[in-house]
C-alpha positions as a printed Julia matrix, in Angstrom:
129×3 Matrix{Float64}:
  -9.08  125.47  136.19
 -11.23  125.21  139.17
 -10.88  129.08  140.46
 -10.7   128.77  144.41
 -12.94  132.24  144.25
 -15.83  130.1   142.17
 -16.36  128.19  145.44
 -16.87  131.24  147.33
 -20.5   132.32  148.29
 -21.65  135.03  145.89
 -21.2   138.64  146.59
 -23.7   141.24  144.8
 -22.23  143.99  143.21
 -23.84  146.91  141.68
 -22.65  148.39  139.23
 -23.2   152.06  140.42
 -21.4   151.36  143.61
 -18.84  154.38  144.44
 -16.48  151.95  146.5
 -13.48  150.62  145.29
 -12.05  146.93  145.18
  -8.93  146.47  146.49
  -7.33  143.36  146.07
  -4.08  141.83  146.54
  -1.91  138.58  145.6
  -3.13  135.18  146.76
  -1.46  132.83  144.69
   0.34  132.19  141.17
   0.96  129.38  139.17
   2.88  127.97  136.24
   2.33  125.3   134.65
   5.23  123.01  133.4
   4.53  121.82  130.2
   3.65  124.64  127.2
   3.3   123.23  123.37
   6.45  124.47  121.26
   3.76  125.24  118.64
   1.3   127.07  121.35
   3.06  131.01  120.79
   3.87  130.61  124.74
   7.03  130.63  126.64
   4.76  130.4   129.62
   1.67  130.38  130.88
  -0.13  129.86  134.3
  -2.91  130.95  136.67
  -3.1   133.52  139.26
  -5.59  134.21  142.14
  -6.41  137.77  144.32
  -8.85  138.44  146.55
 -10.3   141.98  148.16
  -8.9   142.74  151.06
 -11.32  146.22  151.84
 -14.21  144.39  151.64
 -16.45  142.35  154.61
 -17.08  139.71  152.23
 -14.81  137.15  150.85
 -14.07  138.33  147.02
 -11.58  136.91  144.58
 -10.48  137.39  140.53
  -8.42  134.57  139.12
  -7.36  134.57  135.47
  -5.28  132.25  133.58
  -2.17  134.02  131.95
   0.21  133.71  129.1
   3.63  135.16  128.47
   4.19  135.01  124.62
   6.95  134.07  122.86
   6.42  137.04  120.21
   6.08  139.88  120.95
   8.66  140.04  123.46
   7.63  140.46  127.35
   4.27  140.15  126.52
   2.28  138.88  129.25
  -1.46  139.02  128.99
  -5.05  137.54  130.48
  -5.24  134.66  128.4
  -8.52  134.61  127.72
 -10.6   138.16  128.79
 -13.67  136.44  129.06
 -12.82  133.95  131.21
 -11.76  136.1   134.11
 -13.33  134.22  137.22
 -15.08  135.8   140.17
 -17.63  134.92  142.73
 -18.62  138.58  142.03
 -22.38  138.34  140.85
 -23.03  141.81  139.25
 -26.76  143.69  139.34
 -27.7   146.93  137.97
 -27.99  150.53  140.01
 -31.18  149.5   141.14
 -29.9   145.47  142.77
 -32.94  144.57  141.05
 -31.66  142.23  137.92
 -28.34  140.23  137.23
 -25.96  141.68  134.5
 -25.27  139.33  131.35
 -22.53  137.23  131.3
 -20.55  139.47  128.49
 -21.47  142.48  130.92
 -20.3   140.94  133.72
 -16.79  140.25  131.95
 -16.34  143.73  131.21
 -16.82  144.86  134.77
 -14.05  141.94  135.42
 -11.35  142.77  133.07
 -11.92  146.51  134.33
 -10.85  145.41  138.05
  -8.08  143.34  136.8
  -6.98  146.13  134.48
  -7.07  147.87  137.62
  -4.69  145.65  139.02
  -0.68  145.92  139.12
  -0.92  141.96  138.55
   2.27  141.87  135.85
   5.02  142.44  138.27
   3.93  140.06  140.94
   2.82  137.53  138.74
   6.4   137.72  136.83
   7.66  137.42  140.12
   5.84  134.59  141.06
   5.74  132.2   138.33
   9.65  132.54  138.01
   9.84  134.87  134.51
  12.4   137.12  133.6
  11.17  139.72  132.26
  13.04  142.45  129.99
  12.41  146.41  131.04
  12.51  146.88  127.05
């Protein structure tokens, strides 16, 4: 996927930082065609960016809806969360790892009430069960 937010400058980010992102919905997408054998009924991509923040800052994620269990509709892949987020420690002095930096990711997306609007976006019917 070439994440629109990749081709945005950087943004530092420490991880100390007492402000909060706030991002909402850019864009959704599904793709058509899902293997019969791949466990998906769908799966897609989905874009945000911050809309608190001076600088131009987006999260995009591929997603999955399985087939089993039921209504299950996830990140596909945690550590592939996309950002052009570029994390540093309290002190801005070094760059965090690249599994460190995923974990700050997957904290802002968990953060996120993405489920709904992506459901609503990509076109899936979800069950309240």
């Amino acid at each position: 996927m070439n994440w629109t937010s990749k081709s945005w400058p950087a943004v530092l980010w420490s991880v100390g930082s007492k402000s909060v992102l706030k991002f909402a919905h850019v864009r959704t997408t599904r793709l058509t065609s899902v293997e019969q054998r791949s466990g998906c009924a769908a799966y897609g991509h989905t874009l945000w960016a911050c809309v608190n923040s001076a600088d131009a800052i987006g999260l995009g994620w591929d997603w999955a809806l399985l087939d089993y269990p039921p209504n299950c509709l996830l990140v596909a892949d945690a550590m592939s969360v996309a950002s052009n987020l570029r994390f540093v420690d309290e002190a801005m002095e070094r760059y965090l790892s690249a599994h460190r930096s995923a974990a700050h990711l997957n904290r802002l997306v968990a953060a996120l009430n993405w489920h709904a609007e992506v459901a609503r976006q990509a076109g899936l019917a979800l069950d309240a069960s």
